[in-house]
mmCIF file of C-alpha atoms in Angstrom:
data_model
loop_
_atom_site.group_PDB
_atom_site.id
_atom_site.type_symbol
_atom_site.label_atom_id
_atom_site.label_comp_id
_atom_site.label_asym_id
_atom_site.label_seq_id
_atom_site.Cartn_x
_atom_site.Cartn_y
_atom_site.Cartn_z
ATOM 1 C CA MET A 1 -12.326 10.762 -15.969
ATOM 2 C CA LEU A 2 -17.412 12.117 -15.755
ATOM 3 C CA SER A 3 -15.699 11.275 -18.301
ATOM 4 C CA GLY A 4 -16.287 12.531 -18.073
ATOM 5 C CA TRP A 5 -17.249 12.280 -21.557
ATOM 6 C CA SER A 6 -20.210 11.343 -22.176
ATOM 7 C CA ALA A 7 -21.841 10.600 -18.830
ATOM 8 C CA GLY A 8 -24.332 8.596 -20.743
ATOM 9 C CA VAL A 9 -26.304 11.676 -21.950
ATOM 10 C CA MET A 10 -25.160 11.390 -25.795
ATOM 11 C CA GLY A 11 -27.870 8.913 -26.184
ATOM 12 C CA VAL A 12 -30.811 11.349 -25.027
ATOM 13 C CA ASN A 13 -32.008 12.009 -28.321
ATOM 14 C CA ALA A 14 -35.458 12.553 -29.923
ATOM 15 C CA ALA A 15 -36.483 10.241 -32.840
ATOM 16 C CA PRO A 16 -35.362 11.917 -35.887
ATOM 17 C CA CYS A 17 -38.097 14.317 -37.574
ATOM 18 C CA GLN A 18 -38.323 17.499 -39.568
ATOM 19 C CA GLU A 19 -39.905 19.349 -36.732
ATOM 20 C CA SER A 20 -37.753 21.111 -34.101
ATOM 21 C CA ASN A 21 -38.197 20.363 -30.428
ATOM 22 C CA VAL A 22 -36.377 20.855 -27.027
ATOM 23 C CA SER A 23 -35.870 18.291 -24.332
ATOM 24 C CA VAL A 24 -34.623 18.527 -20.871
ATOM 25 C CA ALA A 25 -33.405 15.511 -18.792
ATOM 26 C CA GLY A 26 -32.114 14.831 -15.237
ATOM 27 C CA GLY A 27 -30.300 11.833 -14.107
ATOM 28 C CA MET A 28 -28.356 9.828 -11.334
ATOM 29 C CA LEU A 29 -24.886 8.716 -12.142
ATOM 30 C CA HIS A 30 -22.596 5.952 -10.719
ATOM 31 C CA ASN A 31 -19.080 5.620 -11.689
ATOM 32 C CA ALA A 32 -16.412 2.888 -11.182
ATOM 33 C CA SER A 33 -13.450 5.018 -11.240
ATOM 34 C CA GLN A 34 -9.851 3.982 -11.585
ATOM 35 C CA TRP A 35 -6.580 6.161 -11.804
ATOM 36 C CA ARG A 36 -3.241 4.808 -12.326
ATOM 37 C CA GLU A 37 0.323 6.648 -12.400
ATOM 38 C CA PHE A 38 3.454 5.232 -14.023
ATOM 39 C CA SER A 39 7.242 5.549 -14.013
ATOM 40 C CA VAL A 40 9.380 6.508 -17.010
ATOM 41 C CA ALA A 41 10.008 2.837 -17.192
ATOM 42 C CA GLY A 42 6.263 1.858 -17.243
ATOM 43 C CA LYS A 43 6.052 0.545 -13.704
ATOM 44 C CA VAL A 44 2.841 1.297 -11.886
ATOM 45 C CA LEU A 45 3.595 3.832 -9.100
ATOM 46 C CA VAL A 46 0.007 4.530 -8.017
ATOM 47 C CA ASN A 47 -3.107 2.356 -8.422
ATOM 48 C CA GLU A 48 -6.557 3.944 -6.976
ATOM 49 C CA SER A 49 -9.860 2.658 -7.450
ATOM 50 C CA GLY A 50 -13.320 3.354 -6.027
ATOM 51 C CA HIS A 51 -16.934 4.738 -6.784
ATOM 52 C CA LEU A 52 -18.150 7.986 -7.481
ATOM 53 C CA SER A 53 -21.846 9.160 -7.656
ATOM 54 C CA GLY A 54 -23.711 12.278 -8.734
ATOM 55 C CA GLU A 55 -26.111 13.968 -10.779
ATOM 56 C CA SER A 56 -26.467 15.230 -14.286
ATOM 57 C CA LEU A 57 -28.667 17.923 -16.264
ATOM 58 C CA SER A 58 -28.915 18.273 -19.971
ATOM 59 C CA ALA A 59 -30.847 20.054 -22.551
ATOM 60 C CA ILE A 60 -31.244 19.072 -26.133
ATOM 61 C CA TYR A 61 -32.367 20.972 -29.299
ATOM 62 C CA LEU A 62 -33.295 19.088 -32.380
ATOM 63 C CA ARG A 63 -34.035 20.285 -35.806
ATOM 64 C CA ALA A 64 -33.337 17.585 -38.245
ATOM 65 C CA PRO A 65 -30.592 17.039 -39.637
ATOM 66 C CA TRP A 66 -29.054 18.960 -36.744
ATOM 67 C CA GLN A 67 -28.961 18.400 -32.947
ATOM 68 C CA VAL A 68 -27.243 20.210 -30.195
ATOM 69 C CA GLN A 69 -26.824 19.025 -26.720
ATOM 70 C CA GLY A 70 -25.561 20.845 -23.466
ATOM 71 C CA GLN A 71 -24.701 18.795 -20.286
ATOM 72 C CA ILE A 72 -23.502 19.452 -16.708
ATOM 73 C CA ALA A 73 -22.661 16.833 -14.348
ATOM 74 C CA VAL A 74 -21.171 16.679 -10.757
ATOM 75 C CA LEU A 75 -19.839 13.396 -9.043
ATOM 76 C CA GLN A 76 -17.831 12.683 -5.888
ATOM 77 C CA GLY A 77 -16.672 9.865 -3.762
ATOM 78 C CA THR A 78 -13.550 8.164 -2.566
ATOM 79 C CA ARG A 79 -10.946 5.942 -4.126
ATOM 80 C CA ALA A 80 -8.637 3.447 -2.386
ATOM 81 C CA TYR A 81 -5.077 4.474 -2.900
ATOM 82 C CA GLN A 82 -2.078 1.946 -3.273
ATOM 83 C CA GLY A 83 1.140 3.732 -3.945
ATOM 84 C CA GLN A 84 4.539 4.558 -2.377
ATOM 85 C CA THR A 85 6.307 7.458 -0.571
ATOM 86 C CA SER A 86 9.168 9.432 -2.161
ATOM 87 C CA GLY A 87 11.454 7.063 -0.496
ATOM 88 C CA GLY A 88 9.970 4.084 -2.133
ATOM 89 C CA ARG A 89 8.052 2.812 0.907
ATOM 90 C CA ALA A 90 4.579 1.182 0.160
ATOM 91 C CA LEU A 91 1.682 3.440 1.174
ATOM 92 C CA VAL A 92 -1.991 2.610 1.602
ATOM 93 C CA SER A 93 -4.482 5.528 1.797
ATOM 94 C CA HIS A 94 -7.421 6.959 0.125
ATOM 95 C CA SER A 95 -8.374 9.923 -2.013
ATOM 96 C CA SER A 96 -11.333 12.097 -1.872
ATOM 97 C CA ILE A 97 -12.595 12.960 -5.460
ATOM 98 C CA ARG A 98 -14.854 15.806 -6.802
ATOM 99 C CA GLN A 99 -15.391 15.826 -10.585
ATOM 100 C CA GLN A 100 -17.289 18.571 -12.349
ATOM 101 C CA GLU A 101 -18.030 18.197 -16.129
ATOM 102 C CA GLY A 102 -19.605 20.596 -18.634
ATOM 103 C CA LYS A 103 -20.104 19.431 -22.265
ATOM 104 C CA LEU A 104 -21.405 20.681 -25.559
ATOM 105 C CA GLN A 105 -22.137 18.230 -28.523
ATOM 106 C CA VAL A 106 -23.269 18.946 -32.175
ATOM 107 C CA PHE A 107 -24.612 16.140 -34.408
ATOM 108 C CA TYR A 108 -25.354 16.025 -38.045
ATOM 109 C CA GLU A 109 -27.250 12.979 -39.560
ATOM 110 C CA PHE A 110 -25.513 12.278 -42.640
ATOM 111 C CA LYS A 111 -27.290 8.940 -43.137
ATOM 112 C CA ASP A 112 -30.473 7.246 -41.898
ATOM 113 C CA THR A 113 -29.723 5.965 -38.434
ATOM 114 C CA TRP A 114 -26.114 7.389 -38.405
ATOM 115 C CA GLN A 115 -24.920 10.746 -37.025
ATOM 116 C CA LEU A 116 -21.439 12.631 -36.915
ATOM 117 C CA GLY A 117 -20.634 14.616 -33.778
ATOM 118 C CA GLY A 118 -18.250 17.080 -32.503
ATOM 119 C CA GLN A 119 -17.837 17.568 -28.603
ATOM 120 C CA LEU A 120 -16.194 20.176 -26.519
ATOM 121 C CA THR A 121 -15.575 19.266 -22.982
ATOM 122 C CA ARG A 122 -14.357 20.952 -19.950
ATOM 123 C CA LEU A 123 -13.490 18.753 -16.972
ATOM 124 C CA THR A 124 -12.335 19.843 -13.446
ATOM 125 C CA LEU A 125 -11.076 17.139 -10.908
ATOM 126 C CA LYS A 126 -10.146 17.680 -7.354
ATOM 127 C CA ARG A 127 -8.138 14.925 -5.638
ATOM 128 C CA GLU A 128 -7.104 15.047 -2.093
ATOM 129 C CA LEU A 129 -4.901 12.314 -0.797
ATOM 130 C CA ALA A 130 -5.463 11.448 2.919
ATOM 131 C CA PRO A 131 -2.410 11.225 5.080
ATOM 132 C CA ALA A 132 -1.380 7.629 6.305
ATOM 133 C CA SER A 133 1.482 5.704 7.798
ATOM 134 C CA GLY A 134 3.303 8.916 8.572
ATOM 135 C CA ALA A 135 3.124 10.397 5.146
ATOM 136 C CA LEU A 136 1.462 13.526 4.722
ATOM 137 C CA GLY A 137 -1.658 14.146 2.378
ATOM 138 C CA TYR A 138 -1.862 16.720 -0.247
ATOM 139 C CA PRO A 139 -4.590 18.306 -2.758
ATOM 140 C CA GLU A 140 -4.559 18.470 -6.548
ATOM 141 C CA HIS A 141 -6.635 20.353 -8.842
ATOM 142 C CA PHE A 142 -6.855 19.259 -12.543
ATOM 143 C CA ASP A 143 -8.377 21.253 -15.324
ATOM 144 C CA TRP A 144 -8.838 19.886 -18.825
ATOM 145 C CA ILE A 145 -10.456 21.013 -22.136
ATOM 146 C CA TRP A 146 -11.059 18.282 -24.630
ATOM 147 C CA LEU A 147 -12.051 18.397 -28.189
ATOM 148 C CA SER A 148 -13.472 14.970 -29.639
ATOM 149 C CA MET A 149 -15.087 13.696 -32.762
ATOM 150 C CA GLY A 150 -17.487 10.865 -32.664
ATOM 151 C CA VAL A 151 -20.259 8.809 -34.449
ATOM 152 C CA GLN A 152 -23.518 7.631 -33.384
ATOM 153 C CA TRP A 153 -25.873 4.889 -34.573
ATOM 154 C CA GLN A 154 -29.603 4.625 -33.891
ATOM 155 C CA PRO A 155 -30.786 1.484 -35.219
ATOM 156 C CA ARG A 156 -34.555 0.773 -35.730
ATOM 157 C CA LEU A 157 -35.247 -1.988 -33.337
ATOM 158 C CA GLY A 158 -38.892 -1.483 -32.340
ATOM 159 C CA PRO A 159 -40.839 1.180 -30.219
ATOM 160 C CA ASP A 160 -37.889 1.952 -27.877
ATOM 161 C CA GLN A 161 -34.765 3.887 -29.092
ATOM 162 C CA TRP A 162 -31.315 2.453 -29.014
ATOM 163 C CA THR A 163 -28.182 4.254 -29.197
ATOM 164 C CA LEU A 164 -24.345 3.352 -29.828
ATOM 165 C CA SER A 165 -21.892 6.006 -29.626
ATOM 166 C CA ALA A 166 -18.088 5.943 -30.067
ATOM 167 C CA TRP A 167 -15.624 9.026 -29.467
ATOM 168 C CA ALA A 168 -12.179 9.991 -29.658
ATOM 169 C CA GLY A 169 -10.220 13.153 -28.903
ATOM 170 C CA THR A 170 -7.385 15.257 -27.552
ATOM 171 C CA SER A 171 -6.579 17.953 -25.167
ATOM 172 C CA LEU A 172 -6.574 21.501 -26.133
ATOM 173 C CA ASP A 173 -5.623 22.797 -22.778
ATOM 174 C CA SER A 174 -4.701 21.235 -19.415
ATOM 175 C CA ARG A 175 -3.645 22.510 -15.972
ATOM 176 C CA LEU A 176 -2.590 21.271 -12.727
ATOM 177 C CA ARG A 177 -2.094 23.034 -9.172
ATOM 178 C CA VAL A 178 -0.653 20.811 -6.328
ATOM 179 C CA THR A 179 0.073 21.786 -2.850
ATOM 180 C CA LEU A 180 2.970 19.377 -1.756
ATOM 181 C CA PRO A 181 3.339 18.939 2.259
ATOM 182 C CA GLY A 182 5.272 21.955 3.544
ATOM 183 C CA ARG A 183 5.509 23.546 -0.100
ATOM 184 C CA ASP A 184 3.877 26.557 -1.657
ATOM 185 C CA THR A 185 1.099 25.680 -4.309
ATOM 186 C CA THR A 186 2.877 24.688 -7.483
ATOM 187 C CA SER A 187 1.320 25.099 -11.156
ATOM 188 C CA MET A 188 2.548 21.907 -13.042
ATOM 189 C CA PRO A 189 1.870 21.575 -16.824
ATOM 190 C CA PRO A 190 0.411 18.048 -17.305
ATOM 191 C CA GLY A 191 1.388 16.272 -20.590
ATOM 192 C CA ALA A 192 -0.980 16.044 -23.605
ATOM 193 C CA SER A 193 -3.857 13.514 -23.229
ATOM 194 C CA GLN A 194 -5.789 11.501 -25.402
ATOM 195 C CA HIS A 195 -9.475 10.525 -24.924
ATOM 196 C CA ARG A 196 -11.739 7.722 -25.965
ATOM 197 C CA ALA A 197 -15.063 6.655 -25.038
ATOM 198 C CA LEU A 198 -17.928 3.997 -25.932
ATOM 199 C CA ALA A 199 -21.561 4.441 -24.868
ATOM 200 C CA ALA A 200 -24.906 2.604 -25.154
ATOM 201 C CA SER A 201 -28.367 3.653 -24.219
ATOM 202 C CA TRP A 202 -31.949 2.627 -24.118
ATOM 203 C CA ARG A 203 -34.840 4.926 -24.159
ATOM 204 C CA THR A 204 -38.713 4.555 -23.831
ATOM 205 C CA GLN A 205 -41.438 6.807 -23.919
ATOM 206 C CA LEU A 206 -43.716 6.808 -20.557
ATOM 207 C CA THR A 207 -46.126 9.370 -22.043
ATOM 208 C CA PRO A 208 -46.189 11.490 -25.381
ATOM 209 C CA THR A 209 -43.767 14.044 -23.441
ATOM 210 C CA TRP A 210 -42.101 12.160 -20.589
ATOM 211 C CA TYR A 211 -39.306 9.534 -21.380
ATOM 212 C CA LEU A 212 -37.132 7.219 -19.332
ATOM 213 C CA GLN A 213 -33.364 6.469 -20.297
ATOM 214 C CA ALA A 214 -30.690 4.115 -19.022
ATOM 215 C CA SER A 215 -27.182 4.144 -20.232
ATOM 216 C CA ILE A 216 -23.663 2.700 -19.689
ATOM 217 C CA ASP A 217 -20.450 4.142 -20.929
ATOM 218 C CA TYR A 218 -16.623 3.484 -20.905
ATOM 219 C CA ARG A 219 -14.201 6.165 -21.003
ATOM 220 C CA ARG A 220 -10.461 6.141 -20.943
ATOM 221 C CA THR A 221 -7.953 8.969 -20.990
ATOM 222 C CA ASP A 222 -4.150 8.594 -21.342
ATOM 223 C CA MET A 223 -2.117 11.647 -20.135
ATOM 224 C CA ASP A 224 1.561 11.840 -20.989
ATOM 225 C CA LEU A 225 4.373 12.694 -18.735
ATOM 226 C CA GLY A 226 4.336 16.303 -17.717
ATOM 227 C CA ALA A 227 7.050 18.914 -17.856
ATOM 228 C CA PRO A 228 8.964 19.518 -14.769
ATOM 229 C CA ALA A 229 7.953 22.489 -12.509
ATOM 230 C CA VAL A 230 10.096 24.289 -9.698
ATOM 231 C CA VAL A 231 8.726 23.512 -6.326
ATOM 232 C CA ARG A 232 9.020 26.380 -3.739
ATOM 233 C CA ARG A 233 8.835 26.963 0.161
ATOM 234 C CA ASP A 234 8.113 30.613 1.230
ATOM 235 C CA GLY A 235 8.913 31.719 -2.379
ATOM 236 C CA LEU A 236 12.309 30.044 -2.503
ATOM 237 C CA PRO A 237 13.078 27.028 -4.872
ATOM 238 C CA VAL A 238 13.517 23.676 -2.932
ATOM 239 C CA GLY A 239 13.320 21.217 -5.992
ATOM 240 C CA THR A 240 11.346 20.073 -9.018
ATOM 241 C CA ALA A 241 8.430 17.890 -9.592
ATOM 242 C CA HIS A 242 6.316 16.774 -12.407
ATOM 243 C CA GLN A 243 2.932 14.903 -13.125
ATOM 244 C CA PRO A 244 3.799 11.236 -14.044
ATOM 245 C CA GLN A 245 2.305 9.505 -17.111
ATOM 246 C CA THR A 246 -1.216 8.964 -16.025
ATOM 247 C CA GLN A 247 -4.045 6.536 -17.117
ATOM 248 C CA PHE A 248 -7.804 7.026 -15.735
ATOM 249 C CA THR A 249 -10.757 5.064 -16.652
ATOM 250 C CA ASP A 250 -14.540 5.784 -15.929
ATOM 251 C CA ARG A 251 -17.229 2.982 -16.148
ATOM 252 C CA MET A 252 -20.417 4.953 -15.917
ATOM 253 C CA ALA A 253 -24.115 3.809 -15.401
ATOM 254 C CA ALA A 254 -27.109 6.379 -15.279
ATOM 255 C CA VAL A 255 -30.743 6.444 -15.253
ATOM 256 C CA TYR A 256 -32.594 9.723 -16.707
ATOM 257 C CA LEU A 257 -35.948 11.069 -16.646
ATOM 258 C CA GLY A 258 -36.590 13.579 -19.475
ATOM 259 C CA TYR A 259 -39.421 15.924 -20.969
ATOM 260 C CA THR A 260 -39.867 16.908 -24.525
ATOM 261 C CA PHE A 261 -41.724 20.155 -25.267
#
């Protein structure tokens, strides 16, 4: 939910200085992912959990007190699905997940070791539920744009660099396309979403230009109940559907190798 955000890269920073520099970093990501959907009464309708893995590439420009970061990340994997059919019968299956994330961050160092940041994130999520127990599967395609504000702390604890970050934001735009079994592809407006994240990272210099970083982060997104949309078959209305209230979390671990010019 690569978080999305952050995917651990927010801590890939060069030590504060008056000179400008550019860094690039590539990393491997592992994400413990959970997805839950709720009824109007708050009952859990769907509970999915599983592991996603992937890669990330970032670029950072630093000219104190400003810092600009760009990142792309791709993760994929499967989650075990526990839910129910439209008739209320228990259903056990799995979903295939592909998540892509692009992010732009800007930081300003307003005080020694402290930075304020703004973040614009584009996250797309392809989720395909596999058929099971006589129930047909179907694909979903989510697309979000989030705007977040955050704060970052880099304490001076020795030769290595530590970074702690916290973010909170909301959706600027969200879209969903779903193809229910035997129906046309339907566009459903998801509800507004709120996004929160915490991250910690550690970085050490291998050489004057090469560095190694490890990071962990936790992200949570809460999505409100979506508006109803007309479902059609061969162009003719056959019913309505909506995206339930949804919560998804990401627990991300990452390792990066970077180079500073």
